[in-house]
Coordinates of C-alpha atoms and ligand atoms in Angstrom, one line a residue:
Chain H
M1 CA 130.3 148.9 163.8
A2 CA 133.4 147.0 162.8
A3 CA 134.0 143.3 163.0
K4 CA 134.0 141.9 166.6
N5 CA 136.6 140.1 168.8
H6 CA 135.4 137.0 170.5
R7 CA 134.1 138.8 173.7
Q8 CA 132.2 141.3 171.6
W9 CA 130.9 138.6 169.3
L10 CA 129.4 136.8 172.4
A11 CA 128.0 139.9 174.0
E12 CA 124.2 140.2 174.3
P13 CA 122.6 142.3 171.6
N14 CA 120.2 145.0 172.5
L15 CA 117.2 142.7 172.1
K16 CA 115.0 140.8 174.5
R17 CA 115.8 137.2 175.4
S18 CA 112.7 136.2 173.5
E19 CA 114.1 137.7 170.4
W20 CA 116.8 135.2 169.8
V21 CA 117.4 131.4 170.3
D22 CA 120.5 129.5 171.2
S23 CA 121.9 127.5 168.3
R24 CA 122.2 124.5 170.5
I25 CA 118.5 123.9 170.1
Y26 CA 119.4 123.0 166.5
S27 CA 122.3 120.7 167.3
D28 CA 122.1 119.1 170.7
Q29 CA 121.5 115.4 170.8
E30 CA 119.9 115.5 174.3
I31 CA 117.5 118.2 173.2
F32 CA 116.7 116.3 170.1
E33 CA 115.8 113.1 172.0
E34 CA 113.6 115.2 174.3
E35 CA 111.9 116.7 171.2
L36 CA 111.0 113.2 169.9
A37 CA 109.7 112.1 173.3
N38 CA 108.0 115.3 174.4
I39 CA 106.7 116.7 171.1
F40 CA 106.7 114.3 168.2
K41 CA 105.3 111.4 170.2
K42 CA 102.6 113.6 171.7
T43 CA 101.3 115.9 168.9
W44 CA 99.1 115.4 165.8
I45 CA 101.3 114.6 162.8
P46 CA 99.8 114.6 159.2
V47 CA 101.4 111.5 157.7
C48 CA 99.9 111.3 154.3
H49 CA 96.8 112.2 152.3
E50 CA 93.7 110.0 151.9
S51 CA 94.1 110.0 148.1
E52 CA 97.2 107.9 148.6
L53 CA 95.1 105.0 149.7
P54 CA 91.9 105.5 147.7
K55 CA 90.5 101.9 147.8
A56 CA 89.6 99.5 150.5
Y57 CA 92.7 97.5 151.6
D58 CA 95.1 100.1 150.3
F59 CA 97.9 101.1 152.7
R60 CA 100.7 103.5 153.3
T61 CA 103.7 103.2 155.6
V62 CA 105.4 106.1 157.3
S63 CA 107.2 106.8 160.6
I64 CA 106.9 109.2 163.5
A65 CA 109.8 109.8 165.9
R66 CA 111.5 106.5 164.8
E67 CA 108.3 104.5 165.3
P68 CA 107.1 102.8 162.1
V69 CA 103.5 103.4 161.4
I70 CA 101.1 101.8 158.9
V71 CA 97.9 103.4 157.7
A72 CA 95.3 101.2 156.1
R73 CA 91.8 101.6 154.6
G74 CA 89.4 99.0 155.8
P75 CA 86.6 97.3 153.9
D76 CA 84.3 99.8 155.7
N77 CA 86.3 102.6 154.0
E78 CA 87.6 103.8 157.4
I79 CA 91.3 104.8 157.5
R80 CA 93.1 103.4 160.6
A81 CA 96.6 103.6 161.9
F82 CA 98.7 101.1 163.7
L83 CA 102.3 100.7 164.8
N84 CA 103.9 98.8 161.9
V85 CA 105.5 96.3 164.3
C86 CA 104.7 92.7 164.8
P87 CA 103.9 91.8 168.5
H88 CA 105.6 88.4 168.0
R89 CA 109.3 89.3 167.5
G90 CA 109.3 92.9 166.3
M91 CA 109.5 92.4 162.6
I92 CA 108.2 95.4 160.6
I93 CA 105.0 94.1 159.2
E94 CA 104.8 95.9 155.8
R95 CA 108.0 97.0 154.1
R96 CA 106.6 98.7 151.0
P97 CA 105.8 102.4 150.9
S98 CA 102.3 101.8 149.6
G99 CA 100.2 99.0 148.1
S100 CA 97.1 96.9 148.6
F101 CA 96.3 94.0 150.9
L102 CA 93.8 92.7 148.4
E103 CA 96.4 90.4 147.1
G104 CA 98.0 87.7 149.2
S105 CA 101.7 87.7 150.1
P106 CA 104.1 84.8 150.0
S107 CA 103.5 84.3 153.8
G108 CA 99.8 85.2 154.0
N109 CA 96.3 85.5 152.7
P110 CA 94.5 88.2 150.8
K111 CA 92.9 91.0 152.9
R112 CA 95.3 90.5 155.7
M113 CA 98.4 92.3 157.0
T114 CA 100.8 89.5 157.2
C115 CA 104.1 89.5 159.0
M116 CA 106.4 87.6 156.6
F117 CA 108.6 86.3 159.4
H118 CA 106.4 83.7 161.0
A119 CA 103.2 84.4 159.2
W120 CA 101.1 86.0 161.9
Q121 CA 98.1 87.7 160.2
Y122 CA 96.1 90.7 161.1
D123 CA 92.8 92.2 159.7
M124 CA 92.3 95.8 158.8
R125 CA 91.2 96.6 162.3
G126 CA 94.5 95.3 163.7
N127 CA 93.0 92.1 165.2
C128 CA 95.3 89.2 165.1
V129 CA 93.4 86.6 163.1
Y130 CA 96.0 83.9 162.6
I131 CA 99.0 82.5 164.5
S132 CA 100.8 79.8 162.7
R133 CA 100.8 76.5 164.7
E134 CA 99.1 78.4 167.5
K135 CA 98.1 75.5 169.8
E136 CA 101.3 73.5 169.2
G137 CA 103.5 76.3 170.5
Y138 CA 101.4 78.2 172.9
Q139 CA 98.9 75.5 174.1
E140 CA 96.3 77.3 176.2
R141 CA 98.7 80.0 177.4
L142 CA 98.4 82.6 174.5
C143 CA 96.0 82.8 171.6
K144 CA 95.5 85.1 168.7
E145 CA 92.8 86.9 170.7
D146 CA 95.4 87.9 173.2
V147 CA 97.6 89.7 170.8
G148 CA 96.9 92.4 168.2
L149 CA 98.5 95.4 166.6
R150 CA 99.0 98.6 168.6
R151 CA 96.3 100.9 167.3
L152 CA 97.0 104.6 167.0
R153 CA 94.7 107.7 167.2
C154 CA 94.0 108.6 163.6
E155 CA 91.7 111.1 161.9
V156 CA 91.2 112.3 158.4
K157 CA 90.8 116.1 158.4
F158 CA 91.5 119.5 156.9
G159 CA 91.3 118.6 153.3
G160 CA 91.7 114.8 153.6
F161 CA 95.1 114.6 155.4
V162 CA 95.6 111.6 157.6
W163 CA 96.6 112.7 161.1
V164 CA 98.2 110.3 163.6
N165 CA 99.0 110.9 167.3
L166 CA 101.2 108.3 169.1
D167 CA 99.7 109.5 172.3
D168 CA 96.5 107.7 173.3
S169 CA 95.4 110.7 175.4
P170 CA 96.4 113.8 173.5
K171 CA 96.3 117.1 175.4
V172 CA 94.0 118.5 172.8
S173 CA 91.7 117.1 170.1
L174 CA 92.9 117.5 166.5
E175 CA 90.0 119.9 165.9
D176 CA 91.1 122.2 168.8
W177 CA 94.7 121.7 167.9
A178 CA 94.6 122.9 164.3
G179 CA 91.0 123.9 163.5
P180 CA 91.4 127.7 164.2
A181 CA 94.6 127.9 162.1
F182 CA 92.9 126.0 159.2
E183 CA 89.9 128.3 159.3
C184 CA 91.1 130.6 156.6
L185 CA 91.3 127.7 154.1
R186 CA 88.8 125.3 155.5
K187 CA 86.0 126.1 153.1
S188 CA 88.3 125.9 150.1
L189 CA 90.0 122.6 151.2
E190 CA 86.8 120.9 152.2
A191 CA 84.5 122.0 149.3
E192 CA 85.4 118.8 147.4
P193 CA 87.9 115.9 147.5
L194 CA 91.5 116.8 146.9
E195 CA 94.2 114.6 145.3
V196 CA 97.9 114.4 145.7
F197 CA 99.8 114.8 142.4
H198 CA 103.3 115.5 143.6
Y199 CA 105.7 113.7 145.9
H200 CA 109.4 114.0 146.4
K201 CA 111.6 114.1 149.4
A202 CA 114.8 115.8 150.6
I203 CA 117.1 114.7 153.3
V204 CA 119.4 117.6 154.3
N205 CA 121.9 118.2 157.1
A206 CA 120.0 120.7 159.1
N207 CA 117.7 120.7 162.1
Y208 CA 114.0 120.3 161.3
K209 CA 113.2 123.6 163.0
L210 CA 115.4 125.4 160.6
W211 CA 113.2 124.2 157.8
H212 CA 110.1 125.3 159.7
D213 CA 111.7 128.7 160.5
T214 CA 112.2 129.3 156.8
N215 CA 108.6 128.5 156.2
C216 CA 107.6 130.9 159.0
E217 CA 109.5 133.9 157.9
F218 CA 109.1 135.8 154.6
Y219 CA 112.1 138.1 155.3
H220 CA 114.1 135.6 153.2
D221 CA 112.3 137.0 150.1
F222 CA 115.6 138.5 149.4
M223 CA 117.0 135.1 148.6
H224 CA 114.2 134.5 146.0
Y225 CA 114.4 136.5 142.8
H226 CA 111.0 135.2 142.0
N227 CA 109.4 136.7 145.2
R228 CA 111.1 140.0 144.8
V229 CA 109.7 140.6 141.3
T230 CA 106.3 139.1 141.8
G231 CA 105.7 140.4 145.3
F232 CA 107.3 143.5 146.7
N233 CA 104.5 146.0 146.6
D234 CA 102.3 147.7 149.3
A235 CA 99.8 144.9 149.4
Y236 CA 102.6 142.3 149.8
F237 CA 104.2 144.1 152.7
A238 CA 100.8 144.5 154.4
R239 CA 100.3 140.7 154.7
K240 CA 100.0 139.7 158.3
N241 CA 101.6 136.8 160.3
E242 CA 98.8 135.8 162.6
A243 CA 99.6 133.7 165.7
F244 CA 97.3 130.9 166.8
D245 CA 97.2 128.8 170.0
H246 CA 99.5 125.8 170.1
G247 CA 102.4 127.5 168.2
H248 CA 100.7 127.8 164.8
V249 CA 101.0 130.8 162.5
V250 CA 99.0 131.8 159.4
V251 CA 100.3 134.2 156.8
G252 CA 97.4 136.1 155.2
T253 CA 96.7 136.5 151.6
F254 CA 97.5 139.0 148.9
E255 CA 97.3 139.0 145.1
V256 CA 100.5 137.8 143.4
N257 CA 101.6 139.4 140.1
Y258 CA 102.8 136.3 138.3
D259 CA 103.2 138.1 135.0
K260 CA 106.1 140.1 136.4
Y261 CA 108.3 137.0 136.2
E262 CA 109.2 136.0 132.6
G263 CA 107.7 132.7 131.6
F264 CA 105.0 132.7 134.4
E265 CA 101.3 133.0 133.9
S266 CA 98.4 134.1 136.1
R267 CA 96.8 131.3 138.1
A268 CA 93.4 132.9 138.1
A269 CA 91.6 130.3 136.0
L270 CA 92.3 127.4 138.4
S271 CA 91.8 129.0 141.8
F272 CA 90.7 126.7 144.6
P273 CA 86.9 126.8 145.5
H274 CA 85.7 129.9 147.3
L275 CA 89.0 131.8 146.7
P276 CA 89.5 134.9 144.7
P277 CA 92.2 134.5 142.0
N278 CA 95.9 134.5 142.6
Q279 CA 95.7 134.4 146.4
W280 CA 98.4 133.1 148.6
Y281 CA 97.8 131.6 152.1
M282 CA 100.2 129.8 154.3
I283 CA 99.6 127.8 157.5
D284 CA 102.6 126.8 159.6
L285 CA 101.7 124.2 162.1
F286 CA 103.8 123.4 165.2
P287 CA 106.0 121.4 165.4
G288 CA 107.0 121.5 161.7
M289 CA 104.2 121.1 159.1
N290 CA 103.4 123.6 156.4
F291 CA 100.4 124.0 154.2
N292 CA 100.7 126.5 151.4
L293 CA 98.1 127.5 148.9
R294 CA 99.3 129.7 146.0
G295 CA 96.3 130.2 143.7
S296 CA 96.0 127.0 141.8
A297 CA 98.4 124.7 143.7
F298 CA 98.4 123.5 147.2
R299 CA 101.6 122.3 148.8
C300 CA 102.2 120.4 152.1
D301 CA 105.6 119.9 153.7
I302 CA 106.0 117.3 156.4
V303 CA 109.2 117.0 158.4
T304 CA 110.6 113.9 159.9
P305 CA 113.5 114.7 162.2
L306 CA 116.2 112.1 161.8
A307 CA 119.0 113.5 164.0
P308 CA 119.8 116.9 165.5
D309 CA 121.4 117.9 162.3
K310 CA 119.4 115.8 159.8
V311 CA 115.8 116.1 158.6
M312 CA 113.7 114.4 156.0
I313 CA 111.2 116.8 154.3
E314 CA 108.4 115.2 152.2
Y315 CA 106.9 117.5 149.7
R316 CA 103.4 117.0 148.3
G317 CA 101.4 118.9 145.8
L318 CA 97.6 118.7 145.6
G319 CA 94.8 119.6 143.3
L320 CA 91.1 118.9 143.0
K321 CA 90.2 115.3 142.4
R322 CA 87.9 116.3 139.6
D323 CA 90.6 118.1 137.6
T324 CA 90.5 117.4 133.9
A325 CA 93.8 116.1 132.5
E326 CA 94.4 119.6 131.1
E327 CA 93.7 121.3 134.4
R328 CA 95.9 118.9 136.2
R329 CA 98.8 119.6 133.9
T330 CA 98.4 123.3 134.4
R331 CA 98.3 122.9 138.2
I332 CA 101.3 120.7 138.2
N333 CA 103.2 123.2 136.2
H334 CA 102.2 126.0 138.5
H335 CA 103.3 123.9 141.4
N336 CA 106.6 122.8 139.9
S337 CA 107.8 126.1 138.5
I338 CA 108.3 127.4 142.1
W339 CA 108.1 124.4 144.4
G340 CA 109.2 121.4 142.4
P341 CA 112.7 119.9 142.9
F342 CA 113.7 121.7 139.8
G343 CA 111.7 124.8 140.6
R344 CA 112.8 128.4 141.3
N345 CA 112.3 128.7 145.0
L346 CA 112.6 125.3 146.7
H347 CA 116.2 124.9 145.6
E348 CA 117.1 128.2 147.1
D349 CA 115.2 127.5 150.4
L350 CA 117.1 124.2 150.8
I351 CA 120.5 125.8 150.1
G352 CA 119.5 128.3 152.9
V353 CA 118.8 125.7 155.6
Q354 CA 121.7 123.6 154.5
G355 CA 123.9 126.6 155.0
Q356 CA 122.6 127.2 158.5
G357 CA 123.0 123.5 159.2
T358 CA 126.6 123.8 158.2
T359 CA 127.4 126.5 160.8
M360 CA 125.3 124.7 163.5
A361 CA 126.8 121.3 163.4
P362 CA 126.7 119.4 166.7
G363 CA 129.6 120.7 168.8
A364 CA 129.9 124.0 167.0
E365 CA 130.2 127.1 169.3
P366 CA 126.7 128.1 170.5
R367 CA 125.5 131.3 169.0
R368 CA 122.5 133.5 169.0
I369 CA 120.1 133.1 166.2
L370 CA 118.2 136.4 166.0
Q371 CA 114.5 136.6 165.4
G372 CA 113.9 140.1 166.7
R373 CA 112.3 142.0 163.8
H374 CA 109.2 143.9 164.6
E375 CA 107.1 145.3 161.7
D376 CA 103.6 145.3 163.1
Q377 CA 103.3 141.6 162.5
T378 CA 103.5 142.0 158.8
I379 CA 105.3 139.8 156.4
H380 CA 108.9 140.6 157.4
D381 CA 108.2 140.7 161.1
E382 CA 109.7 137.7 162.8
N383 CA 106.8 137.2 165.2
G384 CA 105.9 133.9 163.6
M385 CA 109.2 132.3 164.8
R386 CA 108.9 134.0 168.2
H387 CA 105.4 132.5 168.6
Y388 CA 106.7 129.1 167.6
Y389 CA 109.6 129.1 170.1
K390 CA 107.4 130.1 173.0
E391 CA 105.3 127.0 172.3
W392 CA 108.5 124.9 171.9
G393 CA 109.7 126.2 175.3
R394 CA 106.4 125.1 176.9
W395 CA 106.6 121.5 175.5
M396 CA 110.3 121.2 176.3
N397 CA 110.4 123.1 179.6
R398 CA 113.5 124.8 178.2
T399 CA 114.1 128.5 177.4
P400 CA 114.9 128.7 173.7
S401 CA 117.5 131.4 174.3
E402 CA 119.1 129.5 177.2
P403 CA 118.2 125.9 176.8
E404 CA 119.7 124.7 180.1
S405 CA 117.1 126.9 182.0
P406 CA 113.5 125.8 182.5
F407 CA 110.9 127.7 180.5
V408 CA 109.3 130.7 182.2
E409 CA 106.0 131.9 180.9
Q410 CA 106.5 135.6 180.0
V411 CA 103.6 137.9 180.2
S412 CA 102.9 137.9 176.5
V413 CA 103.9 140.9 174.5
A414 CA 100.9 142.8 173.3
A415 CA 99.4 141.3 170.1
E416 CA 102.0 138.7 169.6
Chain E
M1 CA 126.3 109.4 108.6
D2 CA 123.2 107.2 108.6
A3 CA 120.2 108.3 110.5
S4 CA 120.8 106.2 113.5
A5 CA 124.4 107.3 113.9
L6 CA 123.3 110.9 113.5
V7 CA 120.8 110.5 116.4
R8 CA 123.5 109.0 118.6
D9 CA 125.9 111.7 117.8
T10 CA 123.3 114.4 118.5
I11 CA 122.5 112.9 121.9
Y12 CA 126.2 112.6 122.9
R13 CA 127.0 116.1 121.7
S14 CA 124.1 117.6 123.6
T15 CA 125.2 115.7 126.7
I16 CA 128.6 117.5 126.6
L17 CA 126.8 120.9 126.0
L18 CA 124.6 120.3 129.0
D19 CA 127.5 119.3 131.2
Q20 CA 129.3 122.4 130.2
Q21 CA 126.2 124.6 130.7
R22 CA 126.4 125.8 127.2
W23 CA 122.6 126.2 127.3
E24 CA 122.2 128.3 124.1
E25 CA 124.2 125.8 122.0
W26 CA 122.1 123.0 123.6
L27 CA 118.9 124.8 122.7
A28 CA 120.2 125.1 119.1
H29 CA 119.8 121.3 118.9
C30 CA 116.1 121.6 119.9
D31 CA 113.3 122.2 117.4
D32 CA 110.9 125.1 117.9
R33 CA 108.3 122.6 119.0
F34 CA 110.6 121.1 121.6
E35 CA 109.0 119.7 124.8
Y36 CA 111.1 118.9 127.8
A37 CA 110.0 117.1 131.0
I38 CA 111.4 115.4 134.0
R39 CA 109.1 112.6 135.3
A40 CA 109.2 109.7 137.7
F41 CA 106.9 107.1 139.1
S42 CA 106.4 107.5 142.8
P43 CA 105.5 104.3 144.6
E44 CA 104.8 106.4 147.7
I45 CA 101.7 108.0 146.1
N46 CA 101.3 105.3 143.4
K47 CA 101.3 107.8 140.6
D48 CA 103.4 109.2 137.8
V49 CA 104.8 112.6 138.9
T50 CA 106.0 115.4 136.7
Y51 CA 108.9 117.4 138.3
L52 CA 109.4 119.8 135.4
A53 CA 107.6 120.3 132.0
L54 CA 108.5 123.1 129.7
D55 CA 108.4 124.0 126.0
R56 CA 111.3 125.6 124.2
D57 CA 110.3 129.1 125.1
G58 CA 109.8 128.2 128.8
L59 CA 113.2 126.6 128.9
A60 CA 114.8 129.6 127.2
S61 CA 113.4 132.0 129.8
L62 CA 114.3 129.7 132.6
L63 CA 117.9 129.5 131.4
K64 CA 118.1 133.2 130.8
L65 CA 117.1 134.0 134.3
L66 CA 119.6 131.6 135.9
P67 CA 122.1 134.2 136.8
K68 CA 119.5 136.1 138.8
H69 CA 118.9 133.1 141.1
N70 CA 120.9 131.8 144.0
T71 CA 121.9 128.4 143.0
D72 CA 124.1 125.4 143.9
H73 CA 126.9 125.6 141.4
S74 CA 128.2 122.1 141.9
P75 CA 128.8 120.9 138.4
L76 CA 126.8 117.9 137.0
S77 CA 128.4 115.2 134.9
R78 CA 125.9 113.1 132.8
H79 CA 127.0 109.6 131.8
T80 CA 124.8 108.8 128.8
S81 CA 124.6 105.5 126.9
V82 CA 122.3 105.3 123.9
Y83 CA 120.6 102.0 124.2
T84 CA 118.2 102.0 121.2
V85 CA 117.5 104.1 118.2
D86 CA 114.4 103.4 116.1
V87 CA 114.3 105.4 112.9
D88 CA 111.0 106.0 111.1
E89 CA 112.2 106.7 107.6
A90 CA 108.8 107.8 106.3
A91 CA 108.2 110.3 109.1
K92 CA 111.8 111.5 109.1
S93 CA 112.0 111.0 112.8
A94 CA 113.5 108.7 115.4
K95 CA 113.0 107.6 118.9
A96 CA 115.9 106.9 121.2
V97 CA 116.2 105.5 124.6
S98 CA 119.4 106.2 126.6
S99 CA 120.5 105.5 130.1
V100 CA 121.7 108.5 132.0
I101 CA 123.4 108.7 135.3
V102 CA 124.2 112.1 136.7
Y103 CA 127.0 112.7 139.2
Q104 CA 127.3 115.9 141.1
T105 CA 130.8 117.1 142.1
L106 CA 130.2 119.3 145.1
L107 CA 131.4 122.9 144.9
D108 CA 129.3 125.3 147.0
G109 CA 126.5 123.0 148.0
I110 CA 127.2 122.2 151.7
N111 CA 130.5 122.9 153.5
S112 CA 132.9 123.5 150.7
H113 CA 136.0 123.2 152.9
V114 CA 135.0 119.6 153.6
D115 CA 132.8 118.6 150.7
A116 CA 134.0 120.5 147.7
G117 CA 135.6 118.0 145.3
E118 CA 133.5 115.1 146.4
S119 CA 131.4 113.4 143.6
R120 CA 128.0 112.1 144.5
L121 CA 125.4 110.2 142.6
F122 CA 122.6 112.7 141.9
I123 CA 120.2 111.2 139.4
V124 CA 119.5 107.7 137.9
G125 CA 117.3 107.6 134.9
K126 CA 116.7 107.4 131.2
Y127 CA 116.4 109.9 128.3
L128 CA 113.4 109.2 126.2
D129 CA 114.0 111.3 123.1
T130 CA 112.2 112.0 119.9
L131 CA 114.2 113.6 117.1
K132 CA 113.4 114.8 113.7
I133 CA 115.9 114.1 110.9
E134 CA 116.2 116.7 108.1
D135 CA 119.0 117.7 105.7
D136 CA 121.5 115.4 107.5
K137 CA 120.7 117.0 110.8
A138 CA 118.9 115.6 113.9
K139 CA 117.0 117.9 116.2
F140 CA 115.2 117.1 119.4
L141 CA 111.4 117.3 119.3
S142 CA 111.0 116.1 122.8
R143 CA 113.0 114.8 125.7
E144 CA 111.5 113.1 128.8
V145 CA 114.1 112.5 131.5
R146 CA 112.5 109.5 133.2
I147 CA 114.2 109.4 136.6
E148 CA 114.1 106.7 139.3
N149 CA 114.8 109.1 142.3
R150 CA 112.2 110.7 144.4
R151 CA 114.7 111.6 147.0
L152 CA 116.2 114.7 145.3
D153 CA 117.6 116.6 148.3
K154 CA 118.3 120.2 147.3
G155 CA 117.2 119.6 143.7
S156 CA 118.6 121.8 141.0
H157 CA 117.9 124.9 138.9
W158 CA 119.3 123.2 135.8
P159 CA 117.8 121.0 133.2
I160 CA 119.1 117.4 133.4
Ligands
LIG1 S1 108.0 88.5 164.0 FE1 106.1 88.7 163.1 S2 105.3 86.7 163.0 FE2 107.2 86.5 164.1
LIG2 FE1 111.3 130.5 150.5

């Protein structure tokens, strides 16, 4: 059919309501604030990997839904998470991205988290152990035992990732939340310790869900020359998108033909434990985390939504801790050639979401974003996104295709 | 030209070739054993990270396939200043350290109507080069682009 006038352009397509979403879910400030409150402050978020704080007293700082978080390894080797906020007058306690508390700071002693402002000090369990001129100022009214850091639920799981939940009473345990989705890779990721070898970040003008959508759909293979030449065969198109409870999706494996792309080598020699060579698994976790294992290299994307039209994405690459220098170099090259900031695919993916972000700026005319492809839940089916948005609707009590209406649980379409 | 001037000249000429995307001519300044890498230190994970590492053949096939890829065509302008050149007369080689600042002038990266024509800072770093000197010619044996950024946004398909 020819191009449309405005009325025709806005007319409903011959698809079900669950087969598109309204673009306002990617641009509306009110919806965004609700997502932070209802989703990001209530779900399990992987914030870093344990190898980023390998020794006692090492720490990492991150943030979830605008709340600063500090993760620290105690002398007992336990990793704990706290709000990185001083209970005195709200100073951020640690400003560096990572480091060690073994050394003292200008305001405080070794082995303490010290707030530089008025020198209150905390131990690795978050207890306040020192208030400067305590008695002089608070007499008997308040003492260090009365204050302390806000502790957060924190677990190290699924290959050594550090998971934090801002909600003290999460709806589901981390195991029940993500365990079934991780099942396909669990043996491989937990056979031996992993180590992060890659980190970079992107801040792009697009909604965080657009990034996750890209990770959830393989139909955009057409954007990647690399995928077209190394994939596109019967086994590739037979890969399944499998839906799991809580909005997660797993894309099954197939054998990648790396030698079809000039300059690329097979990754057979460095497969992860318990995996046949050149396999490719992908786990998309609600509300926006991605774990992607391509033969020799394991990638993790973590989104931090900054505004309706702005997201920070942190990219990590991981290998086996015991890698020799030579093995590590090979793994890093495999990772970077596709997924690095100068790699073949990541740049294209980011241009894609940036382009969507451009057409969905706050205030732009609402439009339908289609996700109605059905291909027996194989690789170019859009069931992954449909599954995600059903879960999103539940958490938000909004219908993704009509965000001003409350969510109504549909009788689920067979096998979705 | 003395060896040190030759090295400077080669670095500056290759900067122009890179800016103009004259990849073949740039590769002609690189020895067969050429090794190229982009690296940084990440205080986030407390490690050196390698963002790209290729030998001459790897670079050549990467450059050859560029037209097959979707890419951000916003041109890059490298501002290079050669800080030091240390010539090893006996080994007929030299090491050079240059500062490099890369600006990106937006073309098709975001919303071209609004952003095209705007220049942004893209990369802050150094070129750590090794060159061989033979028959009054200097050729790159290796280049490490040591960058400060870990925030790279969309990144790039092009060597820096
Ligand atoms: S704000 Fe932290 S000690 Fe005062
Ligand atoms: Fe992609």
